[in-house]
XYZ file of C-alpha atoms in Angstrom:
755
model
C 98.039 3.881 40.253
C 98.600 6.937 38.522
C 96.314 8.213 35.657
C 96.053 11.144 33.502
C 92.314 12.417 32.897
C 91.725 14.569 29.322
C 88.916 16.704 30.071
C 88.765 17.940 26.345
C 90.676 18.324 23.081
C 90.361 20.923 19.750
C 88.102 19.930 17.794
C 89.222 22.507 14.647
C 91.589 20.082 13.927
C 95.658 20.376 13.235
C 94.983 21.898 9.349
C 91.470 23.892 10.375
C 89.836 20.923 8.939
C 85.946 22.138 10.583
C 86.652 25.433 9.723
C 87.006 24.604 6.000
C 84.046 21.884 5.459
C 81.638 23.922 7.454
C 82.404 26.517 5.023
C 81.904 24.741 2.410
C 78.796 23.279 3.630
C 77.669 26.706 4.805
C 78.056 27.879 1.077
C 76.102 25.045 0.017
C 79.736 23.494 -2.006
C 79.725 20.307 1.056
C 76.521 17.696 1.751
C 76.133 17.236 5.641
C 77.461 12.950 4.519
C 80.661 15.315 3.301
C 80.205 17.456 6.667
C 79.521 14.305 9.240
C 82.627 12.088 7.965
C 85.063 15.204 8.447
C 83.522 15.241 11.532
C 84.889 11.710 12.413
C 87.741 11.988 11.505
C 88.910 14.247 13.820
C 87.207 12.497 16.408
C 89.429 9.678 15.762
C 92.476 11.305 14.634
C 91.844 13.087 18.640
C 90.573 9.349 20.555
C 93.691 8.144 18.717
C 96.039 11.328 19.672
C 94.816 11.049 23.850
C 95.584 7.430 23.739
C 99.503 7.280 21.840
C 99.802 9.805 24.637
C 98.794 7.891 27.482
C 96.109 9.612 28.034
C 93.764 6.988 30.035
C 91.073 7.916 30.756
C 90.059 9.717 26.781
C 87.329 12.211 26.065
C 84.120 11.777 24.198
C 81.243 14.744 23.194
C 83.912 17.764 23.646
C 83.880 17.467 19.389
C 80.954 20.074 18.450
C 80.127 21.665 15.114
C 79.897 24.856 16.624
C 79.596 25.985 19.889
C 78.770 23.338 22.922
C 76.727 26.221 24.783
C 74.604 25.226 22.209
C 75.213 21.787 21.584
C 73.496 21.601 25.376
C 70.265 24.545 24.200
C 69.784 21.409 21.968
C 70.120 17.846 24.020
C 67.524 19.824 26.153
C 65.431 21.707 23.933
C 65.943 24.670 24.865
C 64.531 25.914 21.800
C 63.892 29.776 21.179
C 60.011 29.959 19.876
C 61.456 31.874 16.873
C 62.778 29.019 15.312
C 60.489 27.474 14.507
C 61.517 23.933 15.398
C 58.859 20.793 15.712
C 61.416 18.609 15.017
C 61.989 15.485 17.415
C 65.644 15.294 16.888
C 67.140 18.891 16.208
C 68.801 19.399 12.224
C 71.726 20.946 11.419
C 69.656 23.273 10.219
C 67.856 24.900 13.247
C 71.340 25.235 14.424
C 73.026 26.495 12.489
C 70.222 29.043 12.619
C 70.434 29.574 15.806
C 74.183 29.999 15.380
C 75.027 31.726 12.560
C 71.036 33.078 11.465
C 69.114 32.237 8.843
C 67.365 34.735 5.949
C 64.706 31.837 4.034
C 61.020 32.502 2.467
C 60.613 29.986 5.208
C 62.446 31.002 8.053
C 64.233 35.003 8.154
C 64.748 35.062 12.180
C 68.929 35.893 13.567
C 70.958 34.448 15.931
C 70.837 34.063 19.323
C 73.016 36.175 21.440
C 76.713 35.058 21.643
C 79.798 36.332 24.918
C 82.649 35.457 26.036
C 83.061 31.970 27.404
C 83.828 33.293 31.493
C 87.594 35.192 31.169
C 88.564 33.176 27.671
C 88.557 34.146 24.430
C 86.030 31.671 23.405
C 82.580 32.839 22.637
C 79.063 30.598 23.081
C 75.788 31.021 22.289
C 73.675 32.063 25.375
C 70.491 30.751 25.842
C 67.164 31.968 26.027
C 64.618 31.457 28.477
C 61.357 32.073 29.642
C 58.971 31.136 32.091
C 56.755 28.082 30.452
C 60.080 26.899 30.022
C 60.235 23.348 29.162
C 62.424 21.179 28.740
C 62.889 17.536 26.501
C 65.812 15.406 25.005
C 65.966 16.918 21.694
C 69.601 15.424 21.036
C 71.688 11.749 20.161
C 74.945 13.650 19.931
C 76.679 12.371 22.842
C 74.795 8.387 22.730
C 75.970 8.202 19.290
C 79.916 10.339 19.489
C 80.213 7.527 23.011
C 79.420 4.563 20.111
C 81.610 6.976 17.236
C 84.109 6.182 20.337
C 83.288 2.124 21.170
C 83.623 1.751 17.318
C 86.850 2.228 17.252
C 88.171 0.316 20.275
C 88.002 3.402 22.322
C 86.219 3.734 26.221
C 86.026 7.159 26.552
C 84.252 9.455 29.544
C 81.347 11.498 28.190
C 81.127 15.860 28.430
C 78.085 16.584 28.950
C 77.070 20.530 30.561
C 75.950 20.698 33.537
C 72.638 22.139 33.943
C 73.679 24.602 37.491
C 75.853 26.056 34.516
C 73.627 25.597 31.825
C 71.116 27.989 33.331
C 73.160 30.076 35.019
C 74.894 31.291 31.702
C 71.729 32.253 30.028
C 69.113 35.624 29.938
C 65.484 36.131 29.934
C 63.564 38.414 29.268
C 60.985 38.312 32.053
C 61.446 39.110 35.442
C 62.172 35.482 36.933
C 65.307 33.803 38.178
C 66.940 31.474 35.307
C 67.805 29.132 38.163
C 63.312 28.561 39.434
C 63.641 26.057 36.307
C 65.926 23.702 37.757
C 63.347 21.099 39.133
C 61.722 21.096 35.169
C 65.328 20.821 33.442
C 66.283 17.544 35.874
C 64.928 14.864 34.988
C 66.100 15.467 31.119
C 68.640 15.325 32.785
C 67.970 12.338 34.554
C 67.854 10.515 31.186
C 70.512 11.215 29.431
C 72.117 9.575 32.289
C 70.964 6.750 32.667
C 71.501 6.627 28.595
C 74.562 7.273 29.481
C 74.572 4.623 31.188
C 72.892 1.905 29.601
C 75.913 3.045 27.030
C 78.669 1.241 28.375
C 79.430 4.400 30.019
C 81.126 3.952 32.839
C 82.874 7.423 33.519
C 80.614 10.183 32.541
C 82.423 14.365 33.069
C 79.521 16.543 34.345
C 81.858 20.119 33.923
C 80.516 23.100 35.718
C 82.517 25.171 35.671
C 80.105 28.099 37.509
C 81.163 27.119 39.979
C 84.017 28.857 40.135
C 82.390 31.960 40.199
C 80.932 33.812 44.002
C 77.572 32.515 43.940
C 74.424 33.220 45.613
C 73.079 31.220 49.562
C 70.229 29.858 46.491
C 72.332 28.667 44.181
C 74.878 27.049 46.860
C 72.293 25.592 48.932
C 71.075 23.493 45.687
C 74.198 22.157 44.533
C 74.451 19.090 46.439
C 71.122 17.633 46.202
C 71.580 18.665 42.379
C 74.867 16.105 41.769
C 73.456 14.084 44.198
C 70.640 13.711 41.661
C 72.651 13.279 39.696
C 74.816 10.679 40.789
C 71.557 8.617 41.140
C 70.438 9.428 37.453
C 73.859 8.086 36.277
C 73.570 4.243 38.392
C 76.751 2.502 37.814
C 78.032 4.590 36.103
C 80.729 7.071 38.019
C 80.566 11.046 37.577
C 83.408 13.065 37.712
C 82.711 16.246 38.515
C 85.213 19.372 36.780
C 85.296 22.924 37.696
C 88.703 25.452 36.226
C 89.362 28.905 35.219
C 90.051 29.626 39.468
C 89.456 28.110 42.911
C 86.066 27.159 43.682
C 85.075 28.535 47.257
C 85.309 27.225 50.727
C 81.094 26.717 50.688
C 81.182 25.642 47.101
C 83.816 23.182 47.803
C 82.619 21.907 51.128
C 79.111 21.154 49.279
C 80.930 19.233 46.060
C 82.790 17.500 48.362
C 80.200 16.837 50.038
C 77.998 15.268 47.568
C 77.682 12.099 46.115
C 79.751 12.272 42.895
C 82.887 10.207 42.038
C 85.482 12.486 41.151
C 86.222 16.011 41.321
C 88.976 17.947 39.092
C 90.601 20.286 40.166
C 92.004 23.818 38.491
C 95.467 23.525 40.332
C 97.203 26.505 37.969
C 94.991 28.795 39.060
C 93.840 27.937 42.248
C 93.991 24.965 44.300
C 92.492 22.460 46.661
C 91.205 24.125 49.761
C 90.826 21.470 51.844
C 92.297 18.041 50.990
C 92.295 16.062 53.999
C 88.341 16.372 53.458
C 88.505 14.131 50.760
C 88.485 10.329 51.604
C 86.702 8.432 48.657
C 86.117 10.525 45.425
C 89.046 10.497 43.230
C 90.507 13.815 42.601
C 92.218 14.712 39.028
C 94.426 17.647 39.003
C 95.114 20.602 36.667
C 98.056 20.359 36.545
C 99.807 22.080 32.658
C 98.307 25.187 32.166
C 95.105 24.266 29.451
C 95.156 28.364 28.809
C 98.630 29.121 27.845
C 101.876 27.297 26.136
C 104.645 27.539 27.961
C 105.886 24.789 28.865
C 106.079 22.649 32.649
C 108.121 22.252 35.081
C 107.840 18.787 35.452
C 110.099 18.271 37.948
C 108.140 20.794 39.729
C 105.580 19.197 38.865
C 106.134 16.457 39.787
C 107.245 17.182 43.100
C 103.782 19.135 44.008
C 101.992 15.703 43.564
C 104.724 13.845 45.129
C 103.321 16.105 48.854
C 99.654 15.675 48.190
C 100.270 11.933 46.787
C 99.897 10.511 50.773
C 96.115 12.471 51.509
C 94.559 11.826 47.925
C 93.670 7.665 47.502
C 93.188 7.688 43.965
C 94.672 10.107 41.612
C 94.097 11.452 37.563
C 96.125 14.160 36.315
C 95.229 16.302 33.653
C 95.245 19.828 32.092
C 93.991 22.631 33.952
C 90.886 22.667 31.388
C 89.795 21.661 28.400
C 92.978 22.351 26.114
C 90.214 23.888 23.485
C 92.104 27.101 24.270
C 96.016 25.796 22.844
C 96.669 24.751 19.807
C 97.359 21.064 17.925
C 100.220 20.385 18.099
C 103.667 21.970 18.096
C 105.417 20.212 16.145
C 103.514 21.310 13.466
C 105.136 24.733 13.780
C 108.096 26.206 11.351
C 107.636 29.956 12.672
C 108.747 30.147 15.606
C 112.617 31.179 16.482
C 113.916 27.777 17.803
C 115.015 29.471 20.910
C 111.718 30.393 21.804
C 109.616 27.104 20.379
C 111.990 24.876 23.154
C 110.211 26.793 25.467
C 106.577 26.249 24.215
C 103.785 22.756 24.334
C 100.759 22.950 22.285
C 98.275 20.217 23.213
C 99.310 17.625 22.433
C 103.148 18.060 24.306
C 100.515 18.245 27.068
C 99.466 15.183 27.082
C 103.076 14.217 26.587
C 103.806 16.497 29.672
C 101.142 14.439 31.955
C 102.670 10.959 30.205
C 106.249 11.657 31.915
C 104.956 13.303 34.742
C 102.120 9.648 35.490
C 104.978 7.754 34.790
C 107.980 9.364 37.164
C 105.309 9.112 39.645
C 105.077 6.256 39.297
C 108.516 5.313 39.810
C 107.574 3.024 36.191
C 111.208 2.059 34.511
C 110.122 3.262 31.329
C 110.823 6.965 32.778
C 113.077 9.107 30.361
C 115.933 10.928 32.200
C 116.610 12.334 28.676
C 113.628 14.152 28.529
C 112.322 15.338 32.231
C 116.409 16.565 31.482
C 116.241 18.397 28.212
C 112.699 19.919 30.355
C 114.323 21.468 33.118
C 117.069 23.287 30.411
C 114.510 24.655 28.330
C 112.615 25.762 31.226
C 116.224 27.120 32.881
C 116.701 28.653 29.353
C 113.749 31.092 29.165
C 114.311 31.987 32.059
C 117.877 33.588 31.590
C 117.306 34.866 28.223
C 118.918 37.851 26.873
C 115.265 37.724 24.237
C 113.467 39.047 27.304
C 114.276 41.633 28.954
C 114.958 44.709 28.474
C 115.596 47.729 30.605
C 114.339 50.667 29.477
C 111.707 49.208 28.438
C 110.897 49.210 32.376
C 112.093 52.091 32.860
C 109.450 53.728 31.787
C 106.561 52.381 33.442
C 107.836 54.388 36.222
C 107.564 57.597 34.667
C 103.437 57.339 34.603
C 101.907 60.517 35.953
C 97.892 61.986 36.165
C 99.488 64.090 33.255
C 100.728 60.922 31.532
C 97.001 59.393 31.797
C 94.327 62.444 31.151
C 92.912 64.436 28.704
C 93.867 67.637 28.779
C 90.082 69.340 29.524
C 86.484 67.440 30.213
C 84.786 65.348 27.858
C 81.943 68.360 28.056
C 84.829 71.423 26.919
C 86.528 69.328 24.390
C 82.637 67.128 22.952
C 81.742 71.096 22.096
C 84.890 71.602 20.840
C 85.506 68.645 18.630
C 81.104 70.038 17.428
C 82.445 72.660 15.873
C 84.829 71.203 13.829
C 83.547 68.334 12.257
C 79.879 69.371 11.856
C 78.059 66.276 11.902
C 74.472 65.433 12.154
C 72.325 64.007 13.818
C 72.395 60.269 14.574
C 76.206 59.591 12.585
C 77.462 56.627 10.772
C 80.011 55.372 10.585
C 81.100 51.285 11.243
C 83.603 49.316 13.461
C 87.194 48.894 11.061
C 88.030 46.142 8.378
C 85.881 44.925 5.219
C 85.387 42.102 3.994
C 88.705 40.533 3.281
C 87.630 38.877 0.351
C 89.539 35.365 -0.925
C 91.914 38.165 -3.365
C 92.649 40.264 0.027
C 93.736 36.623 1.145
C 95.575 35.041 -1.905
C 97.024 38.885 -2.551
C 98.904 38.225 1.125
C 99.703 34.321 0.214
C 101.601 35.359 -1.838
C 103.896 38.688 -0.300
C 104.493 35.998 2.615
C 105.357 33.325 -0.581
C 107.582 36.435 -2.246
C 104.967 35.928 -5.197
C 104.465 39.372 -5.072
C 106.841 41.739 -4.413
C 106.292 45.267 -2.427
C 106.163 47.228 -4.683
C 103.332 45.153 -6.611
C 101.916 44.319 -2.553
C 101.105 46.694 -1.867
C 99.810 48.774 -4.824
C 97.260 45.863 -4.761
C 96.248 47.009 -0.904
C 96.030 50.679 -2.291
C 93.731 49.515 -5.134
C 91.370 47.809 -2.182
C 91.877 50.896 -0.136
C 90.458 53.525 -2.291
C 88.103 50.988 -3.805
C 86.810 50.639 0.324
C 86.398 54.491 0.582
C 84.153 55.357 -3.166
C 81.915 52.250 -1.781
C 82.014 54.176 1.732
C 81.926 57.372 0.149
C 78.029 56.436 -2.463
C 76.377 54.733 0.180
C 77.209 58.463 2.172
C 78.700 56.961 4.983
C 79.353 60.171 7.281
C 83.629 58.701 9.164
C 84.451 56.324 7.331
C 88.085 53.535 7.561
C 90.071 52.218 5.462
C 88.981 48.945 5.486
C 92.224 47.338 6.445
C 92.597 45.325 4.686
C 97.276 44.762 5.116
C 95.767 43.512 8.564
C 95.726 40.072 8.633
C 94.411 40.184 12.354
C 93.144 42.684 15.253
C 95.760 41.475 17.305
C 98.464 39.635 14.961
C 99.337 42.101 12.965
C 100.273 44.563 15.871
C 102.677 42.117 17.189
C 103.889 42.109 13.945
C 105.622 45.494 14.054
C 106.420 45.182 17.944
C 108.834 43.647 19.986
C 108.748 41.052 22.399
C 106.228 39.667 19.923
C 106.731 36.023 18.598
C 104.776 35.008 15.789
C 102.689 30.904 15.049
C 102.628 29.398 10.981
C 100.271 26.787 13.068
C 99.024 28.292 16.912
C 95.343 28.054 15.615
C 93.010 27.646 17.505
C 88.620 28.322 17.660
C 87.174 31.604 18.578
C 83.384 30.997 17.430
C 82.002 28.541 15.255
C 84.847 28.165 12.328
C 86.415 31.481 13.342
C 90.495 30.504 14.621
C 92.376 32.827 15.597
C 96.574 32.780 15.671
C 97.314 34.017 19.248
C 100.347 36.672 19.203
C 102.459 34.669 21.414
C 105.013 37.474 23.810
C 107.830 36.042 24.786
C 109.174 39.861 25.944
C 109.218 43.085 26.769
C 107.070 44.964 24.433
C 107.606 48.399 23.443
C 107.211 49.885 19.153
C 110.370 50.522 16.589
C 107.995 52.307 14.056
C 104.711 53.988 12.825
C 102.227 50.309 12.934
C 99.729 52.590 10.784
C 100.356 55.562 9.922
C 101.031 54.970 6.429
C 97.636 53.192 5.130
C 95.762 56.034 8.351
C 97.523 58.744 6.679
C 97.050 57.368 2.666
C 93.626 57.209 3.286
C 92.919 60.329 4.139
C 93.892 61.446 1.924
C 91.813 60.241 -0.505
C 88.759 60.745 0.694
C 87.116 64.768 1.868
C 85.469 63.139 4.521
C 87.362 61.674 8.539
C 89.021 59.104 8.480
C 89.116 56.961 11.336
C 92.825 55.252 12.929
C 92.181 52.500 13.571
C 93.966 50.169 16.664
C 94.236 47.840 19.244
C 93.976 49.070 22.642
C 96.732 47.500 24.921
C 94.040 45.030 27.509
C 92.581 43.196 23.935
C 96.093 43.098 22.483
C 96.655 41.229 26.579
C 93.703 39.245 26.307
C 94.109 38.048 22.664
C 97.547 36.452 22.810
C 99.758 34.010 24.431
C 100.973 36.245 27.699
C 104.804 35.715 28.629
C 103.055 33.810 32.859
C 107.087 34.767 34.432
C 105.939 38.351 35.177
C 102.518 40.085 36.600
C 99.843 40.725 33.371
C 99.576 44.392 34.623
C 103.130 45.549 33.407
C 103.106 43.542 29.922
C 99.740 45.522 29.672
C 101.643 48.943 30.807
C 104.985 48.657 27.994
C 101.988 47.526 25.624
C 99.865 51.028 26.467
C 102.950 52.828 26.051
C 103.214 51.241 22.781
C 99.745 52.207 21.429
C 100.133 55.406 23.081
C 102.907 56.531 20.631
C 100.783 55.149 17.755
C 98.324 57.246 18.794
C 100.533 60.179 19.250
C 102.374 59.613 15.885
C 98.655 59.624 13.607
C 97.158 63.076 15.733
C 101.175 63.947 14.656
C 99.886 63.219 10.851
C 96.525 65.029 10.434
C 93.941 62.146 11.869
C 91.441 63.573 14.131
C 89.089 60.621 15.458
C 91.320 57.149 16.603
C 88.901 54.662 17.270
C 91.689 51.764 20.174
C 89.888 49.584 20.285
C 89.089 47.440 23.778
C 86.465 45.191 23.068
C 88.569 42.490 25.634
C 88.082 44.350 28.093
C 85.178 42.978 30.905
C 86.425 39.533 29.122
C 89.936 40.169 31.213
C 87.857 40.455 34.696
C 88.224 38.449 37.735
C 85.860 35.862 38.307
C 86.090 36.476 41.461
C 84.512 39.744 42.792
C 86.945 40.383 45.178
C 89.779 40.573 42.610
C 87.923 43.014 39.706
C 89.196 46.549 41.439
C 92.837 45.618 41.442
C 92.628 44.302 37.916
C 89.790 47.298 36.522
C 92.532 49.870 37.865
C 95.065 48.947 35.493
C 93.345 48.182 32.525
C 91.555 51.511 32.231
C 95.041 53.145 32.979
C 96.741 51.322 30.454
C 93.690 52.718 27.784
C 94.635 56.028 29.756
C 97.640 55.583 28.910
C 96.945 54.974 25.175
C 94.512 57.759 24.590
C 95.389 60.392 26.611
C 98.362 61.539 24.780
C 96.509 64.010 22.123
C 95.190 67.536 22.209
C 91.474 68.260 22.993
C 90.237 68.528 19.763
C 91.538 64.198 17.844
C 88.389 62.390 19.375
C 88.660 58.860 21.041
C 86.977 56.676 19.640
C 86.093 52.981 21.141
C 84.631 49.859 20.850
C 83.346 46.900 22.762
C 81.316 44.040 21.998
C 80.202 41.032 23.430
C 80.025 42.780 27.854
C 77.732 42.854 29.584
C 78.852 46.127 31.195
C 76.048 46.666 34.377
C 79.118 46.116 36.636
C 81.807 47.874 35.032
C 80.282 50.962 34.206
C 82.512 52.981 36.188
C 85.333 51.474 34.860
C 83.578 52.039 30.372
C 83.101 56.146 32.224
C 86.789 56.291 33.996
C 88.288 56.001 30.202
C 87.208 58.827 28.924
C 86.564 58.409 25.564
C 84.943 60.826 23.224
C 82.347 58.166 21.535
C 82.367 54.208 22.391
C 79.722 51.469 19.987
C 79.074 48.166 21.221
C 77.581 45.365 20.484
C 73.680 46.291 21.000
C 72.179 44.143 17.629
C 71.815 40.606 19.042
C 70.465 42.073 22.459
C 68.080 43.983 21.217
C 69.413 46.696 23.259
C 69.119 45.508 26.422
C 73.162 46.905 26.715
C 71.768 50.178 26.749
C 69.450 50.465 29.755
C 72.799 50.312 31.771
C 74.454 53.548 29.524
C 70.729 54.651 30.511
C 70.831 53.659 34.177
C 74.733 55.672 35.009
C 73.780 58.605 33.167
C 76.807 57.494 31.358
C 78.501 61.198 29.579
C 80.243 60.606 26.286
C 78.280 59.489 23.565
C 77.171 55.850 21.850
C 77.611 53.559 19.370
C 74.806 50.935 19.643
C 75.218 48.869 16.544
C 72.204 48.266 15.646
C 73.357 44.695 13.174
C 74.585 41.872 13.697
C 77.585 41.316 11.424
C 77.650 37.511 12.550
C 75.186 37.249 10.851
C 74.469 37.121 7.201
C 70.997 38.114 7.666
C 70.947 42.372 6.454
C 67.678 43.119 8.263
C 65.742 45.730 7.033
C 64.980 49.085 7.566
C 61.986 49.749 9.813
C 64.366 47.299 11.621
C 67.386 48.951 12.199
C 65.076 52.726 12.932
C 63.251 50.453 15.645
C 66.289 50.197 17.750
C 67.995 53.699 16.665
C 64.628 55.084 18.100
C 64.274 52.586 21.023
C 68.140 53.495 22.054
C 66.891 57.378 21.745
C 64.154 56.535 24.141
C 67.403 55.690 26.630
C 70.426 58.038 25.179
C 70.187 61.303 24.439
C 69.570 61.356 20.354
C 72.795 63.835 20.048
C 74.415 61.934 21.320
C 73.790 58.043 19.896
C 75.670 57.132 16.254
C 74.791 54.631 13.609
C 77.249 51.653 12.665
C 77.424 48.207 12.718
C 77.886 46.084 15.942
C 80.929 45.197 15.169
C 83.994 44.982 11.507
C 82.997 43.643 8.333
C 86.083 41.859 8.120
C 84.248 37.876 7.856
C 81.199 39.577 5.595
C 80.853 39.051 2.084
C 80.703 42.547 0.143
C 77.136 42.345 -1.244
C 75.543 41.581 2.414
C 77.809 43.971 3.094
C 76.764 46.830 0.830
C 73.297 45.795 1.477
C 73.642 46.715 4.921
C 75.190 49.524 5.495
C 73.614 51.032 2.773
C 69.763 50.829 4.658
C 72.227 51.236 7.804
C 72.404 54.839 6.631
C 69.227 54.773 5.124
C 67.264 54.147 8.073
C 70.092 56.835 9.751
C 68.395 59.594 7.510
C 65.245 58.970 7.432
C 65.227 59.261 10.956
C 66.746 62.342 10.969
C 64.578 63.796 8.885
C 61.516 62.524 10.847
């Protein structure tokens, strides 16, 4: 009998209930009990949803108050010394200090570094390891959640992040390999697994997604022995080893197959199984429904594919390709997507329904829902044949790409000299990344406008007031290059997608980005073009209200691609190039309207990097091409900026240089300028704005802290090429801390100029 295995479910709540209670808790408006009660309700609802929709192996410990890697840091007691934790069980105080930083008399400390979870738009907190690192069991979360489910009548499979992934995703400040800590870490995993066994876990899922990446011989040599130890620790409990996001290399797959684990989960949406015949007595979990996109599965095709595999596998489970954390909750809540497109979609709950219908059909049950399968086939065919999707004019534009379209007129050196003479900026020029706080009055006004409670004239008048106020605040602080604040924008991708053809949007398609931060990714369903200017009005309006330089702010084609649910009926490259031409048209119009600095943000450039190195070159070639199409339309006098965050740049520094942006701003504050060493070694020729403070934390660093970082940057990069800015946009911050931090930033820059 084929069973359904859930390997992870969303945790923010269908209506972002977790976000609401978390933010109240951080403000002191909700108690710890209210936070725990809300979490209990969300978990109970998730377990019930899985049970109601045919899931046989329901999961627990996939819930998190912030991030599953942070949960593992607490579980194994890998708390950096600066958080001064002496607790046997990690408290919320320490937990959220690591997540968000702390600025109290007792604890003034920055947050852990944050970066992207593989090639997704989810962020995780980066573990920090020292040579003398010690580990100890410091959290009871997986045990409590298992027992919590038990009391409600749900038999669950706890999910634990594996030791190899946990170590290899971490960082060290000393010169040693994280994997050398494995033997110190495994005794804690022995405690975890043996305790789960004692409280009755039949199955335990060990997530080791790091294994889909290319591994060196040392790591490969450790896989089998590590898995065998985990199986031994679990006693009579069975171990499911879960990998996802890519296929496994043959050598790695062989080590897993030949280990003692009881089951293996494969991502069959992005990968395959190299040696199916070698798998004899293990359960095989087949990730056949896409856990990262929202398109309806072709169920008849899936059923046929599994029938072909069935004879070779003794015990089959079916599942989503990866955790459903990356897809929205429930399409039934959706009321914004046009009907003709909505029938092509499938959210997390619908993916469980798809799996249930596949299971019933494969088990040849009399309960097969013929009407459901027929409707699915009709919807899949309708999407393939829809006239909404294709534009010959857009497709033909891709064929016009030439070196003239791709390249600026002059070299950076010539442009830089020309721009210096025009702009006459001081040493360490100050600016911000783009957005300013989206306070409750901004959000309320937007909501009222959408409900027709404000007229377009009233809403525009409100936005003008907010923009002028932001300009005055920046002028008072004496920031050198201003931004207009982006009060008219809901999200840096959604705002543009709403004005581009080929996009549609959801009312309830929320997914977690990190902590309480949730996003509604646009859906790219068809060919993309720009019907009319998107940002010119507000950039021009803002420039008319200041004598200082006002940057035009755009989101780049790769970030729009990466942060959307992308059509899967053509190569991603083609979609990226279509978006690039749309942004190019906007850049050209901004320049025509006397905007002399234009920032094209590409924070997701590295995020899109394939997990297999063999695929890197092809991706980077078309990603760079897309950016250059967007930017190269301007004259030499116009300065092109770009922004990137959460990126390990060493692997892609050649591609970053190939973008040929005049100025790049990057996230470096959490790593304390570590990332700049790559730019130093490479001798990066253009200008750089390394972030001097972390905007994801409410903590405001001192002027001395910022100066220290600028000085550190100056030792690595020519000081004449350094800009001073926060490490990201300020949308999620409050005005008091924003103004305090920016005043401190400008003060630091001015003091260093004078010295």
